[in-house]
CSV table of C-alpha atoms and ligand atoms in Angstrom, one decimal:
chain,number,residue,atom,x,y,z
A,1,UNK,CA,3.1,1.7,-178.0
A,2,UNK,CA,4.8,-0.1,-174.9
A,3,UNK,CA,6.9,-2.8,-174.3
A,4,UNK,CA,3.8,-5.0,-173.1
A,5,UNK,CA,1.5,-4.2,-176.2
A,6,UNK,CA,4.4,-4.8,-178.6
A,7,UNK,CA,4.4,-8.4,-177.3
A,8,UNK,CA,0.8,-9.0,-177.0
A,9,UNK,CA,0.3,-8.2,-180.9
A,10,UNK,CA,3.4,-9.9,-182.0
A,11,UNK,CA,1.6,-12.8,-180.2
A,12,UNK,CA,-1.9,-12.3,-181.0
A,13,UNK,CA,-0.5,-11.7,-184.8
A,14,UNK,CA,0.8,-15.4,-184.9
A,15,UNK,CA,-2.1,-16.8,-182.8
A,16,UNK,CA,-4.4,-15.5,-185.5
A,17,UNK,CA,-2.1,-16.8,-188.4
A,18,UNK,CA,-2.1,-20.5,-186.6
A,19,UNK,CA,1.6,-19.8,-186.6
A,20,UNK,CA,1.9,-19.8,-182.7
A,21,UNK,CA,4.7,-22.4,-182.0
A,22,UNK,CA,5.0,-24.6,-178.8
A,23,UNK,CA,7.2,-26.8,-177.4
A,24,UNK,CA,6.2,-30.1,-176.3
A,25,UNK,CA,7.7,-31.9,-173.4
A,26,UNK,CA,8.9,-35.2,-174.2
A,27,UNK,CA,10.1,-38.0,-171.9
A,28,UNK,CA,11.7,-39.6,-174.8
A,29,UNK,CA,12.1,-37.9,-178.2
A,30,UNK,CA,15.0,-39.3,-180.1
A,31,UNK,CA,15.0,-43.1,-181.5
A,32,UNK,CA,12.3,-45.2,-182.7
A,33,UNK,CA,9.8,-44.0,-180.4
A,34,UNK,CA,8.8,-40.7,-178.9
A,35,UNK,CA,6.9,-40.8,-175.6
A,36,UNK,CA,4.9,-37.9,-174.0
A,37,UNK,CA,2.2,-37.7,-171.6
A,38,UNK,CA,2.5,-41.2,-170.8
A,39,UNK,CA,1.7,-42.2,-174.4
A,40,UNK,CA,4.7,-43.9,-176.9
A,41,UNK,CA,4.2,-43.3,-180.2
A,42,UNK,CA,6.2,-44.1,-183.9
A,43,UNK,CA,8.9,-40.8,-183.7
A,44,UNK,CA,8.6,-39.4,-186.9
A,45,UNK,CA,9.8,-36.0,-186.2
A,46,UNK,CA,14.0,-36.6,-184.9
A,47,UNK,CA,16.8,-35.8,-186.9
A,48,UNK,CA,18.6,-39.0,-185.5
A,49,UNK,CA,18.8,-40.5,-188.8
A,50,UNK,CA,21.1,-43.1,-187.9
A,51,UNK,CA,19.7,-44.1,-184.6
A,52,UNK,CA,22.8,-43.0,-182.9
A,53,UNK,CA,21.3,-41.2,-180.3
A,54,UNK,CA,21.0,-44.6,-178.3
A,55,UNK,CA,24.5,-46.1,-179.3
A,56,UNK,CA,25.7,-48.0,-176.2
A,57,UNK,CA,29.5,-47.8,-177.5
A,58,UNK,CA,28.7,-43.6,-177.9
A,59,UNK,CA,27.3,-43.3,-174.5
A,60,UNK,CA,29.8,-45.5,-172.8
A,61,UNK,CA,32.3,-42.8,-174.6
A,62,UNK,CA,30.8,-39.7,-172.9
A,63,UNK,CA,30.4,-41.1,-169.3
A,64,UNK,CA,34.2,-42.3,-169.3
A,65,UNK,CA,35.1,-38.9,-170.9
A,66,UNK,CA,33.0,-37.0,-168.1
A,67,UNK,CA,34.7,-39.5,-165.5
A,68,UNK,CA,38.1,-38.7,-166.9
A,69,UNK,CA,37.8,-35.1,-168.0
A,70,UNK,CA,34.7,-33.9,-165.8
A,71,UNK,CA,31.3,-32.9,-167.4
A,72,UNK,CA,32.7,-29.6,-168.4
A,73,UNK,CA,35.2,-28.0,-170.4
A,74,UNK,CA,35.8,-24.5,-167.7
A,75,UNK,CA,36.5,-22.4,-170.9
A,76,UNK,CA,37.3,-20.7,-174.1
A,77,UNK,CA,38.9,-23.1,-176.4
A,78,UNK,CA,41.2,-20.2,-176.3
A,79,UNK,CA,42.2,-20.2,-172.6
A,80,UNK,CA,41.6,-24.0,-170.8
A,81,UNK,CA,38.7,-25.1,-173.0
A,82,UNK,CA,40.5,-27.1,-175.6
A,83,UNK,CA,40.9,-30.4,-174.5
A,84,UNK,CA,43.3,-33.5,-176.1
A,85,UNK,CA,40.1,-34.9,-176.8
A,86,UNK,CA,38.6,-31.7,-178.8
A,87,UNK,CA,42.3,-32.1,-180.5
A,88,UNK,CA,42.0,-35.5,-181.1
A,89,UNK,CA,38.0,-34.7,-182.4
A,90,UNK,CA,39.7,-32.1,-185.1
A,91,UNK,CA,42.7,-34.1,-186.7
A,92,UNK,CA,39.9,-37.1,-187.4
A,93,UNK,CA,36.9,-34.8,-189.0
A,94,UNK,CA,39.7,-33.1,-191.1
A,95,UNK,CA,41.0,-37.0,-192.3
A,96,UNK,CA,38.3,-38.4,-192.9
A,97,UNK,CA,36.7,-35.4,-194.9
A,98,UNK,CA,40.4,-34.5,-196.6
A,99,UNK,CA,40.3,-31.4,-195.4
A,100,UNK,CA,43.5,-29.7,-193.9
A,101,UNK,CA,41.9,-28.0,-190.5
A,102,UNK,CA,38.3,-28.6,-189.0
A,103,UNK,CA,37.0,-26.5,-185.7
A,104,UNK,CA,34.6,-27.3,-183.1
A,105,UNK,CA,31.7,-25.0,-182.7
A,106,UNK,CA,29.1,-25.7,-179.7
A,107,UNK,CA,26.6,-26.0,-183.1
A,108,UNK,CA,25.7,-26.0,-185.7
A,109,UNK,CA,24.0,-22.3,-185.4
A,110,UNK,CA,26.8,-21.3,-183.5
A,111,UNK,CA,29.1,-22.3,-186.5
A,112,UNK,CA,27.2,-20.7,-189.4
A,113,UNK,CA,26.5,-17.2,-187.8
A,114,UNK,CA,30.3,-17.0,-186.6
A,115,UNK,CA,32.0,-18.2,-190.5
A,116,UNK,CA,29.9,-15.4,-191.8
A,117,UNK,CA,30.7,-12.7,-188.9
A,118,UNK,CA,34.3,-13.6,-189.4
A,119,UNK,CA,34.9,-13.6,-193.5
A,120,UNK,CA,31.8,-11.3,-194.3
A,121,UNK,CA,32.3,-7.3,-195.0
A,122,UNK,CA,30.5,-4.2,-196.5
A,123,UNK,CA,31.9,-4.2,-199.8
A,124,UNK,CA,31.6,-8.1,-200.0
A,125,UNK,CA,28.4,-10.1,-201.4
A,126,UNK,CA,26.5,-13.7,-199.4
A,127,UNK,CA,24.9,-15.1,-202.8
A,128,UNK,CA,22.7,-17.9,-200.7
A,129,UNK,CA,20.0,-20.5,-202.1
A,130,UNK,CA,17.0,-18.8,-201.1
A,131,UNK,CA,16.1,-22.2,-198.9
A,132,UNK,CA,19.2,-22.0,-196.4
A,133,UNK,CA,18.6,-22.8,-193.4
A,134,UNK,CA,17.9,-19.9,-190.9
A,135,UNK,CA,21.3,-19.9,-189.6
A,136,UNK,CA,22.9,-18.7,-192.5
A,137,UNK,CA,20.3,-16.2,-194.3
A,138,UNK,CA,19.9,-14.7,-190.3
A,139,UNK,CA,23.9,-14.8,-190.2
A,140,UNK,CA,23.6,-13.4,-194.1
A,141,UNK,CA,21.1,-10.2,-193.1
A,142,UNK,CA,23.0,-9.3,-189.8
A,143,UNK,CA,26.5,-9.2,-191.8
A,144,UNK,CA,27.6,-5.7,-193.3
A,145,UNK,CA,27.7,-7.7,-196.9
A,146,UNK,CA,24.9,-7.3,-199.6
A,147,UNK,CA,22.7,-10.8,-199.5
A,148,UNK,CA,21.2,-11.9,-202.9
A,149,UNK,CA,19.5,-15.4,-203.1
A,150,UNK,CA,19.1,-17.3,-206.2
A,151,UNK,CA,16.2,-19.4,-206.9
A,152,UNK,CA,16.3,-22.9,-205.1
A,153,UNK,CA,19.0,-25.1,-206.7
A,154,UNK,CA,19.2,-22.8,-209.5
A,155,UNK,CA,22.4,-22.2,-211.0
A,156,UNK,CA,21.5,-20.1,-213.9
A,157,UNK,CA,19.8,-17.9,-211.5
A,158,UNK,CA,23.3,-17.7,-209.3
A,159,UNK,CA,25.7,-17.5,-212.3
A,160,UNK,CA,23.7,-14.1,-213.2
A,161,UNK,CA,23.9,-13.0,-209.5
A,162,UNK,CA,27.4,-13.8,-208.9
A,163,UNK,CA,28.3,-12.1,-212.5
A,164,UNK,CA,26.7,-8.5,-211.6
A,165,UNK,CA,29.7,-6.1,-210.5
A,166,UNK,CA,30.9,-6.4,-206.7
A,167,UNK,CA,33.7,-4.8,-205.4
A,168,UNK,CA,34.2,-7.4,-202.9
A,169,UNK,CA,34.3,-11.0,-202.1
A,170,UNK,CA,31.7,-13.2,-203.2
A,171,UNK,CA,30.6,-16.0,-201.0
A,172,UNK,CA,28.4,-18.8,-202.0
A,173,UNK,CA,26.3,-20.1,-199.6
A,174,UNK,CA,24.0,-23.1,-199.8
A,175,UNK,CA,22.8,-26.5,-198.2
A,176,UNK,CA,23.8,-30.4,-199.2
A,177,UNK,CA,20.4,-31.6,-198.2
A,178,UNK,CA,17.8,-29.0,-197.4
A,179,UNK,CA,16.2,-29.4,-194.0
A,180,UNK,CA,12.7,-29.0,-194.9
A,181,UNK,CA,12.4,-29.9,-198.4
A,182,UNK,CA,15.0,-33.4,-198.4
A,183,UNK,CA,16.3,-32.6,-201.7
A,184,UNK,CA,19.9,-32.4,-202.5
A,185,UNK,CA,22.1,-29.2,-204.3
A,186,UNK,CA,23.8,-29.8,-207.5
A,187,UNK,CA,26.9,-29.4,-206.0
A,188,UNK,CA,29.3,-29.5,-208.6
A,189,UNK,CA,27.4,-27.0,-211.1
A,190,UNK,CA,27.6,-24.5,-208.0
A,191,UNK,CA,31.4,-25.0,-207.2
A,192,UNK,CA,32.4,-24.3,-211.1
A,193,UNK,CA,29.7,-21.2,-211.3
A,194,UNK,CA,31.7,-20.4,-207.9
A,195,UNK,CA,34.9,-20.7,-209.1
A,196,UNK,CA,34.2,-18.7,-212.9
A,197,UNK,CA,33.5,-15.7,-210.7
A,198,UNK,CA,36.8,-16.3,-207.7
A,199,UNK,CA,34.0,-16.5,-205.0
A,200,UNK,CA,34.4,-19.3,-202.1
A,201,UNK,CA,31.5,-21.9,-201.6
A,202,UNK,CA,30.0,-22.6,-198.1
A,203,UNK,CA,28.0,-26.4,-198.0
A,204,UNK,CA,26.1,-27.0,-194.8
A,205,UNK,CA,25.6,-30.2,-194.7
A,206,UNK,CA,23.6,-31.1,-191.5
A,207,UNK,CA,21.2,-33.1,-192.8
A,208,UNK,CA,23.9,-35.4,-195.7
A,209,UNK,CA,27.2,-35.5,-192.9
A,210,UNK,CA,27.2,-39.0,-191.8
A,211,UNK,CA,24.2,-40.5,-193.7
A,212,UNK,CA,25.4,-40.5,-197.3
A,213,UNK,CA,28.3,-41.2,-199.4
A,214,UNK,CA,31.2,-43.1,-198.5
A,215,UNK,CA,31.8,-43.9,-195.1
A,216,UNK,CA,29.2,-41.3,-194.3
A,217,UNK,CA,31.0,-38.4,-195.5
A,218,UNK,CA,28.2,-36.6,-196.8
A,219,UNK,CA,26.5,-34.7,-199.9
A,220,UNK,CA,30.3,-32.9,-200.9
A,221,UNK,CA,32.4,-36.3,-201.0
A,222,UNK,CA,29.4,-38.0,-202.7
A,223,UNK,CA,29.2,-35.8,-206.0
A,224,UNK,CA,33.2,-35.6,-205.6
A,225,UNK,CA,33.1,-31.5,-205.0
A,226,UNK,CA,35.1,-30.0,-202.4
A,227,UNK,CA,34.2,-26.3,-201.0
A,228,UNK,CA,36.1,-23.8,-199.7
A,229,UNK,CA,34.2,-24.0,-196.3
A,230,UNK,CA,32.2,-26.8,-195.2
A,231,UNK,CA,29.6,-26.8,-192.1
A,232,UNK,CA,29.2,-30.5,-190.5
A,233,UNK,CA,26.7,-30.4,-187.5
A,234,UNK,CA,26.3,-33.9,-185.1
A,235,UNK,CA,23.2,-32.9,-183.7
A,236,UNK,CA,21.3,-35.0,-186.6
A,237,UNK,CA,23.1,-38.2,-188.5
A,238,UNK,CA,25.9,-38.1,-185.5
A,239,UNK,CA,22.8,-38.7,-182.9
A,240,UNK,CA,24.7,-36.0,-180.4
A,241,UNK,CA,24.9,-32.3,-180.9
A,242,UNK,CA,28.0,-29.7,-181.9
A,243,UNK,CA,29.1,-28.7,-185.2
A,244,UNK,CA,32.6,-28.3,-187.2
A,245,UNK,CA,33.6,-25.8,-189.6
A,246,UNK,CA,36.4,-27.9,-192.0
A,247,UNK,CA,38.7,-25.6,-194.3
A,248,UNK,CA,42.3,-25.1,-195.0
A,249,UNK,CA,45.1,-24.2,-192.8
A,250,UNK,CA,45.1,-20.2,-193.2
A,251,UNK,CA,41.1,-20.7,-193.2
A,252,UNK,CA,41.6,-22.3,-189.7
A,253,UNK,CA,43.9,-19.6,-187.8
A,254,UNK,CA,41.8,-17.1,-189.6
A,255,UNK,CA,38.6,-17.8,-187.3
A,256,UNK,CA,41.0,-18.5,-184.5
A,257,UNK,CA,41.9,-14.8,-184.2
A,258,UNK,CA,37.8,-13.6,-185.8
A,259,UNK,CA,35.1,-15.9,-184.5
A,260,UNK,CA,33.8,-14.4,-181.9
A,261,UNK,CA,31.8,-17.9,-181.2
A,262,UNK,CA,34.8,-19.7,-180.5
A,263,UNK,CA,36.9,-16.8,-178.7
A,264,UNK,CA,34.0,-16.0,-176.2
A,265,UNK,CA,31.9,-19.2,-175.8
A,266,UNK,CA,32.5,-21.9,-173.6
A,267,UNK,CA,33.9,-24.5,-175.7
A,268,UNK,CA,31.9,-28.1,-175.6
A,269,UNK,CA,32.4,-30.6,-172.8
A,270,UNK,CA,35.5,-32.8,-173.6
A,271,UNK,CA,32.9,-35.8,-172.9
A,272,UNK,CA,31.3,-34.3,-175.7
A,273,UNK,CA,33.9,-34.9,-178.1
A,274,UNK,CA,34.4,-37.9,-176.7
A,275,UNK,CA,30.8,-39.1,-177.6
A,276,UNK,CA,31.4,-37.5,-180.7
A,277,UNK,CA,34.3,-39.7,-182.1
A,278,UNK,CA,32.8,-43.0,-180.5
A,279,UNK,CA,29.8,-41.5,-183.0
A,280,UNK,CA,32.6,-40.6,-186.3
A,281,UNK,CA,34.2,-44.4,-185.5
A,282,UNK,CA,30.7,-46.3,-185.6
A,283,UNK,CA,29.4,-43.6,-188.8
A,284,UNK,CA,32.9,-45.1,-190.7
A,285,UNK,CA,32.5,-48.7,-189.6
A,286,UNK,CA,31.2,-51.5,-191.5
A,287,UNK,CA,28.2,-51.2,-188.8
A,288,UNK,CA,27.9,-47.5,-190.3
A,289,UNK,CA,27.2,-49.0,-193.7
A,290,UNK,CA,24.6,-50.9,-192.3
A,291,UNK,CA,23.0,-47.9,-191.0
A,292,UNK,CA,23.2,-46.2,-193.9
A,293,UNK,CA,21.6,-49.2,-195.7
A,294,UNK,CA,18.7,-50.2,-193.5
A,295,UNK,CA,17.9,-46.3,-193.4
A,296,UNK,CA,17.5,-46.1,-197.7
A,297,UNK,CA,15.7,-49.7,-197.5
A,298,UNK,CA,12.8,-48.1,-195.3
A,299,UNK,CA,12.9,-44.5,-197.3
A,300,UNK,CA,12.0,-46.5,-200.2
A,301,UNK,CA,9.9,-48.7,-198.7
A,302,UNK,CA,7.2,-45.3,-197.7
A,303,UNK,CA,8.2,-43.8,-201.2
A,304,UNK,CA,6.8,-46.8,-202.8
A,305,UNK,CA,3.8,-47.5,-200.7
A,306,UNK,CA,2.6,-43.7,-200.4
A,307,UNK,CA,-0.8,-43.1,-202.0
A,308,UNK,CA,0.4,-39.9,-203.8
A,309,UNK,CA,-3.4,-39.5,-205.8
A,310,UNK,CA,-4.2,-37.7,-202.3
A,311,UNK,CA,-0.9,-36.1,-201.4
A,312,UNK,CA,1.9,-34.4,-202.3
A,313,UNK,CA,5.4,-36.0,-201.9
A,314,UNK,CA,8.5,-34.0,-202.6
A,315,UNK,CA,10.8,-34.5,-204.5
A,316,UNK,CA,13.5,-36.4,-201.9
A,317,UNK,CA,15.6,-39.5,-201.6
A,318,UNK,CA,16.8,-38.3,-198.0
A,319,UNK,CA,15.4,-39.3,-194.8
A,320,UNK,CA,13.1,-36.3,-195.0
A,321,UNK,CA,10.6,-36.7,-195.8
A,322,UNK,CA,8.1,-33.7,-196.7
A,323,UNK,CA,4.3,-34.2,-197.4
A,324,UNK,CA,3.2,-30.3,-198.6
A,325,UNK,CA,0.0,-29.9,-197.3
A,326,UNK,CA,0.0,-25.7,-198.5
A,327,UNK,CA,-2.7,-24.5,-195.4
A,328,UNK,CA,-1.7,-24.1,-192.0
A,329,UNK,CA,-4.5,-25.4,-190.4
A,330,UNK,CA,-4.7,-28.7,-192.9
A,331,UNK,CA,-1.4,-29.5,-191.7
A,332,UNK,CA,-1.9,-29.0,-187.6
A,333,UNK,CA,-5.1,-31.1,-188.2
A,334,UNK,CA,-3.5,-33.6,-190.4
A,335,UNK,CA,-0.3,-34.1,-187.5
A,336,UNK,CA,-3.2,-34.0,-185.2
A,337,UNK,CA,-5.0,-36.9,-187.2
A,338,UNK,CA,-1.6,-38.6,-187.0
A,339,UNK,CA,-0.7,-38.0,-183.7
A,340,UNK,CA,-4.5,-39.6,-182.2
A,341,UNK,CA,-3.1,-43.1,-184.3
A,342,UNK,CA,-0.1,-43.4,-182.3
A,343,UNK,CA,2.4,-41.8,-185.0
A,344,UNK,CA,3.9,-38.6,-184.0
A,345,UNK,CA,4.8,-35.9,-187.0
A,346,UNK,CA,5.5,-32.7,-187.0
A,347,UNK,CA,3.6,-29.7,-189.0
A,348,UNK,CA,6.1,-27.2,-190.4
A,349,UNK,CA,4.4,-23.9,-191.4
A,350,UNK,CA,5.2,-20.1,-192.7
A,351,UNK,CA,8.0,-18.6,-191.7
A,352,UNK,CA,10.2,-21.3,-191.2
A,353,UNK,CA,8.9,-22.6,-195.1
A,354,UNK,CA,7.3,-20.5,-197.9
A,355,UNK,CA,3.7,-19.3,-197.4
A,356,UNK,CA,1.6,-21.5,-198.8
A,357,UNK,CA,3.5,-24.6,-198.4
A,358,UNK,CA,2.6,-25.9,-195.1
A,359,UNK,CA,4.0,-29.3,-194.5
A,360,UNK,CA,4.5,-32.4,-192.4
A,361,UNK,CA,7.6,-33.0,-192.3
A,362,UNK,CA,8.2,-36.5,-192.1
A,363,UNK,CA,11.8,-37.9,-190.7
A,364,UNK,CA,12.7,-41.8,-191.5
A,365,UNK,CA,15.3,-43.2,-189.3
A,366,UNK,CA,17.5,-46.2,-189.2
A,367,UNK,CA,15.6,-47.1,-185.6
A,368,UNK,CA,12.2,-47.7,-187.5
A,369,UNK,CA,11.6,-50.8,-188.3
A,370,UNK,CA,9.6,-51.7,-191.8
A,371,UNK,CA,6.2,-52.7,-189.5
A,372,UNK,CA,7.0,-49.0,-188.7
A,373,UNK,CA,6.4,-47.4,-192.0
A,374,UNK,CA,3.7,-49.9,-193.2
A,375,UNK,CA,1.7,-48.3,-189.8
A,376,UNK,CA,2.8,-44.4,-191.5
A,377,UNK,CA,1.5,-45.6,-194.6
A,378,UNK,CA,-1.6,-47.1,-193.3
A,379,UNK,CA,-2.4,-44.2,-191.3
A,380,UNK,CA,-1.5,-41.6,-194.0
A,381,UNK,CA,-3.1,-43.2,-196.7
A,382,UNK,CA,-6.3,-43.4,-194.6
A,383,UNK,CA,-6.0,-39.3,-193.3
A,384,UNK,CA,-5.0,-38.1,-197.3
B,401,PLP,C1,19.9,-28.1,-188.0
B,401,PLP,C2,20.6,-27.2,-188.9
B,401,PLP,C3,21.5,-26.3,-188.4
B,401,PLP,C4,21.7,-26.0,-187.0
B,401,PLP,O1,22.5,-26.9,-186.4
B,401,PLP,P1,22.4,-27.1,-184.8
B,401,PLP,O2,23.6,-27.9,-184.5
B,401,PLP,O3,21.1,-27.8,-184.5
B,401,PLP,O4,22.4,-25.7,-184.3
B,401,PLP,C5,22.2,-25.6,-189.4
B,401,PLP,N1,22.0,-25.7,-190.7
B,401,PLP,C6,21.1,-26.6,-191.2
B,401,PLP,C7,21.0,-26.8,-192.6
B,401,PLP,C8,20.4,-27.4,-190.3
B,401,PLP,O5,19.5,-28.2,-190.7
């Protein structure tokens, strides 16, 4: 075996699975429309849930931070990286989401492998929902700590795991809305199985930060449970990009002195953070509530009008959206199908989701307008 034919067959085994992924280059891909090849069609594949991607106020805030601080930040956040504006980022996540501390990470990724380097040894145990996101079950399998994952939003299934002998640390680990199937955790029957057993929980919530609950505090201030560590990422409801860990005081120095993401990784551009608290002040503001509400008008708008005698919804209030198709080459035909009426969707297959349970996997966002969905639904309703 050589390097080259070691490539070739991983290549020729996913070509052969219709699991050969490809980028697409966009001239436009986050908002209301996406626009490639000189076409413009309905986006419904962004994470920019809140249409924020396109904020005048948050762009205005990056190009007077890059005028003021320069576009980057030169460093480590632990030599000349860490700005007054990165500062200034920190103290308002940690208020508004009552935690004591929150740090930066460059994302979201970035954020979940480092938390689990840092707190995560051999005799310890990663208990994980067994539909976390591939940041944390990659993070999970790379740590010297045993991973067990319980059944998806089971917590029966953990309390048995987490009750099994460990001479450890337990950690906790799951999502506040999962990223391909829209559905929330229960929250609060995880923190109490957590806390019967002393082990810490860990909420990423990418996909509930900004777009639920309260002045868009997400999926862990909505059902009134606070974990141990939770992961906020802006590259979604925020409309930018970056991620914060938020946690307690000790929590914070902690990673200070172990994440090795933070210590040797360029920290963002101060513009960055910047951007990013224009995004936190508009996500909190009276405007933010009207986001939030146009947004949960148009997801039940397309929950409503779906034909579901054809397809399979899932079971999600969120802004994603799944439609489980099960075969992969159903669902690259059914996007395709989509794509040829002017409404662009993405096909999710095996490994990122179970085998089986290829999907589309729809994404509503405050930028559509109703018109918008009525078009999804026409065209859906037609192709099912
Ligand atoms: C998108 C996502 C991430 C990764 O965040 P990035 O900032 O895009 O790296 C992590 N966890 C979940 C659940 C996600 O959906």
């Amino acid at each position: 075996m050589t390097w080259q034919k070691k490539i070739d067959d991983a290549l020729a085994a996913r070509r052969s699975a219709d699991a050969l992924r490809r980028r697409y280059p966009v001239t436009l891909g986050a908002g209301r429309w996406l626009q490639a090849d000189g076409c413009q069609y309905l986006n419904f594949s962004s994470n920019d849930y809140l249409g924020l991607s396109h904020h005048p106020q948050i762009i205005c805030a990056w190009q007077q931070g890059a005028e003021r601080f320069g576009v980057g930040s030169g460093g480590s956040g632990h030599v000349s990286g860490y700005s007054i504006a990165h500062q200034a980022l920190e103290e308002e996540l940690a208020q508004w989401l009552g935690y004591s501390r929150a740090l930066l990470f460059i994302s979201g990724f970035a954020a979940n492998q480092a938390v689990i380097a840092a707190l995560m040894e051999k005799d310890d145990r990663i208990v994980a929902d067994r539909l976390s996101h591939a940041s944390l079950l990659e993070a999970a399998s790379l740590s010297p700590a045993t991973l067990r994952r319980f059944s998806h939003n089971d917590s029966q299934h953990l309390a048995r795991l987490l009750a099994t002998p460990c001479p450890g640390q337990q950690l906790v680990v799951t999502e506040g809305v999962f990223s391909m199937d829209g559905d929330s955790a229960p929250l609060a029957e995880i923190h109490a199985m957590a806390q019967q057993h002393n082990a810490w929980l860990l909420v990423d919530d990418a996909h509930g930060i900004g777009v639920t609950g309260e002045e868009g505090r997400g999926s862990c201030w909505q059902q009134q449970v606070k974990p141990e560590l939770l992961v906020v990422t802006f590259g979604k409801g925020f409309g930018v990009s970056g991620a914060a860990i938020l946690c307690s005081d000790s929590v914070a120095d902690y990673l200070l002195q172990f994440a090795r993401h933070l210590i040797y990784s360029t920290s963002m551009p101060p513009a960055q953070a910047q951007a990013l608290r224009a995004s936190l002040a508009v996500i909190r503001s009276h405007e933010g509530d009207e986001r939030r509400a146009k947004l949960a008008m148009l997801i039940q708008r397309f929950r409503a009008g779906i034909n579901t005698r054809s397809l399979t919804l899932a079971n999600s209030d969120s802004a994603i959206q799944p439609l489980i198709v099960g075969d992969n080459q159903h669902a690259l035909r059914l996007a395709d199908t989509l794509r040829q009426q002017g409404c662009w969707v993405t096909a999710i297959r095996p490994p990122t989701v179970p085998v089986g349970t290829a999907r589309l996997r729809l994404t509503l966002t405050q930028a559509h307008e109703t018109q918008d969905i009525d078009r999804l639904l026409e065209v859906l309703n037609g192709a099912g």
